[in-house]
PDB file of C-alpha atoms and ligand atoms in Angstrom:
ATOM      1  CA  MET O   1      13.651  10.984 -10.879  1.00 44.00           C
ATOM      2  CA  SER O   2      12.997  14.296 -12.612  1.00 42.00           C
ATOM      3  CA  ASP O   3      12.470  17.477 -10.675  1.00 44.00           C
ATOM      4  CA  ASP O   4       9.351  19.596 -10.486  1.00 46.00           C
ATOM      5  CA  LEU O   5       9.581  21.376 -13.817  1.00 51.00           C
ATOM      6  CA  THR O   6      10.676  18.575 -16.114  1.00 53.00           C
ATOM      7  CA  GLY O   7       7.775  16.156 -15.818  1.00 72.00           C
ATOM      8  CA  GLU O   8       4.215  16.558 -17.050  1.00 84.00           C
ATOM      9  CA  TRP O   9       1.860  18.702 -14.951  1.00 91.00           C
ATOM     10  CA  PRO O  10       4.533  20.277 -12.692  1.00 93.00           C
ATOM     11  CA  LEU O  11       3.258  21.117  -9.240  1.00 95.00           C
ATOM     12  CA  ALA O  12       4.310  24.775  -9.455  1.00 91.00           C
ATOM     13  CA  ARG O  13       2.098  25.291 -12.522  1.00 92.00           C
ATOM     14  CA  ARG O  14      -0.879  23.178 -11.532  1.00 94.00           C
ATOM     15  CA  SER O  15      -4.127  24.755 -10.373  1.00 94.00           C
ATOM     16  CA  ALA O  16      -6.281  21.610 -10.447  1.00 93.00           C
ATOM     17  CA  LEU O  17      -6.093  17.839 -10.696  1.00 93.00           C
ATOM     18  CA  PRO O  18      -4.994  17.036 -14.289  1.00 92.00           C
ATOM     19  CA  ALA O  19      -7.874  15.729 -16.402  1.00 92.00           C
ATOM     20  CA  ALA O  20      -5.970  12.478 -16.982  1.00 91.00           C
ATOM     21  CA  PHE O  21      -6.721  11.497 -13.371  1.00 92.00           C
ATOM     22  CA  THR O  22     -10.243  12.748 -12.784  1.00 92.00           C
ATOM     23  CA  TRP O  23     -11.634   9.277 -13.606  1.00 92.00           C
ATOM     24  CA  LEU O  24     -10.569   8.134 -10.151  1.00 90.00           C
ATOM     25  CA  ARG O  25     -12.404  10.969  -8.416  1.00 91.00           C
ATOM     26  CA  GLU O  26     -15.435  10.369 -10.605  1.00 95.00           C
ATOM     27  CA  ALA O  27     -15.376   6.652  -9.768  1.00 94.00           C
ATOM     28  CA  PHE O  28     -15.366   7.427  -6.034  1.00 95.00           C
ATOM     29  CA  PRO O  29     -16.185  11.102  -5.388  1.00 96.00           C
ATOM     30  CA  ARG O  30     -15.358  13.030  -2.218  1.00 96.00           C
ATOM     31  CA  SER O  31     -19.023  12.967  -1.201  1.00 96.00           C
ATOM     32  CA  ARG O  32     -18.557   9.236  -0.502  1.00 96.00           C
ATOM     33  CA  TRP O  33     -15.282   9.411   1.435  1.00 96.00           C
ATOM     34  CA  ASP O  34     -16.970   9.129   4.815  1.00 93.00           C
ATOM     35  CA  GLU O  35     -18.772   5.908   3.919  1.00 92.00           C
ATOM     36  CA  ALA O  36     -18.181   2.918   6.183  1.00 88.00           C
ATOM     37  CA  SER O  37     -16.625   0.965   3.296  1.00 86.00           C
ATOM     38  CA  VAL O  38     -13.629   3.324   3.153  1.00 93.00           C
ATOM     39  CA  PRO O  39     -10.681   1.444   4.712  1.00 94.00           C
ATOM     40  CA  GLY O  40      -9.112   2.725   7.923  1.00 95.00           C
ATOM     41  CA  SER O  41      -5.804   3.286   6.138  1.00 94.00           C
ATOM     42  CA  ALA O  42      -7.512   5.779   3.788  1.00 96.00           C
ATOM     43  CA  THR O  43      -9.189   7.564   6.700  1.00 96.00           C
ATOM     44  CA  HIS O  44      -5.839   7.767   8.481  1.00 96.00           C
ATOM     45  CA  TRP O  45      -4.303   9.201   5.297  1.00 96.00           C
ATOM     46  CA  LEU O  46      -6.966  11.921   5.208  1.00 97.00           C
ATOM     47  CA  GLN O  47      -6.401  12.697   8.892  1.00 97.00           C
ATOM     48  CA  MET O  48      -2.669  13.102   8.313  1.00 97.00           C
ATOM     49  CA  HIS O  49      -3.364  15.501   5.461  1.00 98.00           C
ATOM     50  CA  ALA O  50      -5.844  17.428   7.603  1.00 98.00           C
ATOM     51  CA  GLY O  51      -3.068  17.876  10.178  1.00 98.00           C
ATOM     52  CA  PHE O  52      -0.687  19.266   7.544  1.00 98.00           C
ATOM     53  CA  ARG O  53      -3.363  21.679   6.292  1.00 98.00           C
ATOM     54  CA  GLN O  54      -4.044  22.825   9.853  1.00 98.00           C
ATOM     55  CA  ALA O  55      -0.345  23.397  10.580  1.00 98.00           C
ATOM     56  CA  SER O  56       0.052  25.286   7.300  1.00 98.00           C
ATOM     57  CA  ARG O  57      -2.948  27.509   8.131  1.00 98.00           C
ATOM     58  CA  HIS O  58      -1.589  28.171  11.630  1.00 98.00           C
ATOM     59  CA  MET O  59       1.819  29.228  10.284  1.00 98.00           C
ATOM     60  CA  GLU O  60       0.225  31.468   7.645  1.00 97.00           C
ATOM     61  CA  LYS O  61      -1.869  33.156  10.337  1.00 98.00           C
ATOM     62  CA  VAL O  62       1.171  33.723  12.538  1.00 98.00           C
ATOM     63  CA  ALA O  63       3.029  35.236   9.560  1.00 98.00           C
ATOM     64  CA  GLU O  64       0.054  37.496   8.789  1.00 98.00           C
ATOM     65  CA  ALA O  65      -0.112  38.614  12.420  1.00 98.00           C
ATOM     66  CA  TYR O  66       3.599  39.454  12.366  1.00 97.00           C
ATOM     67  CA  ARG O  67       3.358  41.365   9.106  1.00 97.00           C
ATOM     68  CA  SER O  68       0.360  43.353  10.342  1.00 97.00           C
ATOM     69  CA  GLY O  69       2.221  44.280  13.524  1.00 97.00           C
ATOM     70  CA  SER O  70      -0.210  42.595  15.902  1.00 98.00           C
ATOM     71  CA  ILE O  71       2.601  40.366  17.248  1.00 97.00           C
ATOM     72  CA  ASP O  72       6.285  41.202  17.615  1.00 96.00           C
ATOM     73  CA  LEU O  73       9.368  39.370  16.453  1.00 96.00           C
ATOM     74  CA  ARG O  74       9.723  37.273  19.608  1.00 95.00           C
ATOM     75  CA  ASP O  75       6.089  36.202  19.453  1.00 97.00           C
ATOM     76  CA  PHE O  76       6.467  35.343  15.786  1.00 98.00           C
ATOM     77  CA  HIS O  77       9.456  33.178  16.622  1.00 97.00           C
ATOM     78  CA  GLY O  78       7.804  31.617  19.665  1.00 97.00           C
ATOM     79  CA  ARG O  79       4.499  30.786  17.965  1.00 98.00           C
ATOM     80  CA  LEU O  80       5.943  29.641  14.676  1.00 98.00           C
ATOM     81  CA  LEU O  81       8.976  27.516  15.422  1.00 98.00           C
ATOM     82  CA  PRO O  82       7.362  24.631  17.373  1.00 98.00           C
ATOM     83  CA  THR O  83       4.710  24.175  14.667  1.00 98.00           C
ATOM     84  CA  LEU O  84       7.270  24.486  11.879  1.00 98.00           C
ATOM     85  CA  SER O  85       9.561  21.926  13.466  1.00 98.00           C
ATOM     86  CA  GLY O  86       6.799  19.317  13.848  1.00 98.00           C
ATOM     87  CA  PHE O  87       5.410  20.080  10.415  1.00 98.00           C
ATOM     88  CA  LEU O  88       8.764  19.557   8.671  1.00 98.00           C
ATOM     89  CA  GLN O  89       9.479  16.360  10.552  1.00 98.00           C
ATOM     90  CA  HIS O  90       6.048  14.783  10.040  1.00 97.00           C
ATOM     91  CA  LEU O  91       5.656  15.788   6.409  1.00 97.00           C
ATOM     92  CA  ASP O  92       9.094  14.469   5.515  1.00 96.00           C
ATOM     93  CA  GLY O  93       8.314  11.162   7.234  1.00 97.00           C
ATOM     94  CA  HIS O  94       4.890  10.990   5.588  1.00 97.00           C
ATOM     95  CA  HIS O  95       6.354  11.448   2.110  1.00 97.00           C
ATOM     96  CA  ARG O  96       9.019   8.819   2.738  1.00 96.00           C
ATOM     97  CA  ILE O  97       6.371   6.248   3.697  1.00 96.00           C
ATOM     98  CA  GLU O  98       4.226   7.138   0.691  1.00 97.00           C
ATOM     99  CA  THR O  99       7.090   6.954  -1.792  1.00 96.00           C
ATOM    100  CA  THR O 100       8.772   3.828  -0.426  1.00 96.00           C
ATOM    101  CA  HIS O 101       5.847   1.805   0.928  1.00 96.00           C
ATOM    102  CA  TYR O 102       2.420   2.819  -0.421  1.00 95.00           C
ATOM    103  CA  PHE O 103       3.170   4.011  -3.937  1.00 96.00           C
ATOM    104  CA  PRO O 104       4.897   0.777  -5.064  1.00 96.00           C
ATOM    105  CA  GLN O 105       1.900  -1.172  -3.737  1.00 95.00           C
ATOM    106  CA  PHE O 106      -0.528   1.039  -5.650  1.00 95.00           C
ATOM    107  CA  ARG O 107       1.441   0.529  -8.867  1.00 94.00           C
ATOM    108  CA  ALA O 108       1.176  -3.239  -8.380  1.00 94.00           C
ATOM    109  CA  ILE O 109      -2.520  -3.224  -7.482  1.00 92.00           C
ATOM    110  CA  GLU O 110      -3.647  -0.986 -10.349  1.00 92.00           C
ATOM    111  CA  PRO O 111      -1.139  -0.478 -13.220  1.00 92.00           C
ATOM    112  CA  ARG O 112      -3.385   2.174 -14.799  1.00 91.00           C
ATOM    113  CA  ILE O 113      -2.619   4.427 -11.828  1.00 91.00           C
ATOM    114  CA  ALA O 114       1.142   4.492 -12.604  1.00 93.00           C
ATOM    115  CA  PRO O 115       1.148   7.933 -14.340  1.00 94.00           C
ATOM    116  CA  GLY O 116      -0.682   9.358 -11.315  1.00 94.00           C
ATOM    117  CA  ILE O 117       1.884   7.870  -8.935  1.00 95.00           C
ATOM    118  CA  ASP O 118       4.684   9.281 -11.121  1.00 95.00           C
ATOM    119  CA  LEU O 119       3.044  12.687 -10.768  1.00 96.00           C
ATOM    120  CA  LEU O 120       2.847  12.371  -6.974  1.00 96.00           C
ATOM    121  CA  ASP O 121       6.466  11.209  -6.736  1.00 96.00           C
ATOM    122  CA  ARG O 122       7.560  14.276  -8.717  1.00 96.00           C
ATOM    123  CA  ASP O 123       5.430  16.408  -6.406  1.00 96.00           C
ATOM    124  CA  HIS O 124       7.345  15.023  -3.425  1.00 97.00           C
ATOM    125  CA  TYR O 125      10.615  16.279  -4.914  1.00 95.00           C
ATOM    126  CA  ALA O 126       9.087  19.709  -5.458  1.00 96.00           C
ATOM    127  CA  VAL O 127       7.604  19.856  -1.951  1.00 97.00           C
ATOM    128  CA  HIS O 128      10.875  18.647  -0.456  1.00 96.00           C
ATOM    129  CA  ALA O 129      12.689  21.625  -1.974  1.00 96.00           C
ATOM    130  CA  GLN O 130      10.176  23.884  -0.220  1.00 97.00           C
ATOM    131  CA  LEU O 131      10.673  22.026   3.062  1.00 97.00           C
ATOM    132  CA  GLU O 132      14.422  22.537   2.832  1.00 98.00           C
ATOM    133  CA  ARG O 133      13.893  26.254   2.277  1.00 98.00           C
ATOM    134  CA  LEU O 134      11.534  26.434   5.276  1.00 98.00           C
ATOM    135  CA  ALA O 135      14.075  24.604   7.443  1.00 98.00           C
ATOM    136  CA  GLU O 136      16.867  26.984   6.372  1.00 98.00           C
ATOM    137  CA  CYS O 137      14.729  30.028   7.115  1.00 98.00           C
ATOM    138  CA  GLY O 138      13.550  28.598  10.448  1.00 98.00           C
ATOM    139  CA  ASN O 139      17.111  27.844  11.560  1.00 98.00           C
ATOM    140  CA  ALA O 140      18.322  31.297  10.525  1.00 97.00           C
ATOM    141  CA  LEU O 141      15.451  32.981  12.376  1.00 97.00           C
ATOM    142  CA  HIS O 142      16.081  30.906  15.491  1.00 97.00           C
ATOM    143  CA  ARG O 143      19.793  31.734  15.525  1.00 96.00           C
ATOM    144  CA  THR O 144      19.366  35.481  15.116  1.00 96.00           C
ATOM    145  CA  VAL O 145      16.457  35.816  17.562  1.00 96.00           C
ATOM    146  CA  ARG O 146      18.326  33.839  20.213  1.00 94.00           C
ATOM    147  CA  ALA O 147      21.421  35.999  19.668  1.00 95.00           C
ATOM    148  CA  GLY O 148      19.378  39.211  19.814  1.00 92.00           C
ATOM    149  CA  ASN O 149      20.817  40.007  16.404  1.00 90.00           C
ATOM    150  CA  ILE O 150      19.415  42.952  14.439  1.00 87.00           C
ATOM    151  CA  ASN O 151      19.303  40.695  11.347  1.00 89.00           C
ATOM    152  CA  ALA O 152      16.433  38.775  12.931  1.00 94.00           C
ATOM    153  CA  VAL O 153      14.015  41.224  11.285  1.00 96.00           C
ATOM    154  CA  ASP O 154      15.311  40.252   7.836  1.00 97.00           C
ATOM    155  CA  ASP O 155      15.219  36.565   8.733  1.00 97.00           C
ATOM    156  CA  ALA O 156      11.609  36.907   9.911  1.00 98.00           C
ATOM    157  CA  ALA O 157      10.648  38.526   6.596  1.00 98.00           C
ATOM    158  CA  ARG O 158      12.361  35.729   4.676  1.00 98.00           C
ATOM    159  CA  MET O 159      10.606  33.149   6.869  1.00 98.00           C
ATOM    160  CA  ALA O 160       7.194  34.684   6.182  1.00 98.00           C
ATOM    161  CA  ASP O 161       7.925  34.814   2.435  1.00 98.00           C
ATOM    162  CA  ALA O 162       9.039  31.172   2.427  1.00 98.00           C
ATOM    163  CA  LEU O 163       5.784  30.176   4.143  1.00 98.00           C
ATOM    164  CA  ASP O 164       3.800  31.997   1.450  1.00 96.00           C
ATOM    165  CA  THR O 165       5.729  30.272  -1.311  1.00 96.00           C
ATOM    166  CA  ALA O 166       5.412  26.805   0.199  1.00 97.00           C
ATOM    167  CA  ALA O 167       1.730  26.796   1.135  1.00 96.00           C
ATOM    168  CA  SER O 168       0.039  26.742  -2.254  1.00 96.00           C
ATOM    169  CA  PRO O 169       1.986  23.870  -3.885  1.00 96.00           C
ATOM    170  CA  LEU O 170       1.712  21.793  -0.732  1.00 97.00           C
ATOM    171  CA  LEU O 171      -2.074  22.217  -0.560  1.00 97.00           C
ATOM    172  CA  ARG O 172      -2.332  21.387  -4.286  1.00 97.00           C
ATOM    173  CA  HIS O 173      -0.326  18.200  -3.720  1.00 98.00           C
ATOM    174  CA  LEU O 174      -2.456  17.104  -0.773  1.00 98.00           C
ATOM    175  CA  ASP O 175      -5.698  17.598  -2.727  1.00 97.00           C
ATOM    176  CA  ASP O 176      -4.472  15.878  -5.877  1.00 97.00           C
ATOM    177  CA  GLU O 177      -2.913  12.992  -3.990  1.00 98.00           C
ATOM    178  CA  GLU O 178      -6.179  12.363  -2.171  1.00 97.00           C
ATOM    179  CA  ASP O 179      -8.122  12.410  -5.441  1.00 97.00           C
ATOM    180  CA  ILE O 180      -5.781   9.774  -6.859  1.00 95.00           C
ATOM    181  CA  VAL O 181      -5.165   7.439  -3.920  1.00 96.00           C
ATOM    182  CA  ILE O 182      -8.337   7.543  -1.805  1.00 96.00           C
ATOM    183  CA  PRO O 183     -10.578   6.212  -4.628  1.00 95.00           C
ATOM    184  CA  LEU O 184      -8.040   3.472  -5.300  1.00 94.00           C
ATOM    185  CA  MET O 185      -7.891   2.440  -1.649  1.00 94.00           C
ATOM    186  CA  ALA O 186     -11.686   2.577  -1.325  1.00 93.00           C
ATOM    187  CA  LEU O 187     -12.424   0.670  -4.513  1.00 90.00           C
ATOM    188  CA  ARG O 188      -9.582  -1.863  -4.432  1.00 85.00           C
ATOM    189  CA  GLY O 189      -9.142  -2.325  -0.697  1.00 74.00           C
TER     190      GLY O 189
HETATM  191 FE1  FE2 A   1       2.366  12.955  -0.841  1.00 50.58          FE
HETATM  192 FE1  FE2 A   2       0.225  12.436   1.539  1.00 50.58          FE
END
């Protein structure tokens, strides 16, 4: 599998769903995603994504509060780390299930969707690199705060920067994945 920058439409350079895949969204637009005909698995998928967006927003807010000086280093650590830990664990598990279970089924159900699934698989590699960086920064921050080490200030700055870097590509992936898979699940069951 290629990494983020070698395939078409790399996540880091994408600002919208590529035009090649908008036919799915047009076939079943977001305005219809709360219809009763949408399968429970699709609704669950959307709920999972909503949870990741919420966790991402929470962590960004905590980082902003730390940078602005309205919370101190210990508060930053205390408010961020539990959310970060759950976020990393759940998102990693979510991607594994998508890549190993759902995506192969989608390829079989609708062969025309294969380039879209390739795109999403490449996205997972790109997002995973961000998750690894977040985990490294979180572990470093935890170690230095617990030790009362002066370097904790630098680790907190790196943590906040890593959150900034990770948020945008993740949110892009969630949106684009929904626009590709939710119409398929709704239209093909
Ligand atoms: Fe995904
Ligand atoms: Fe997903």
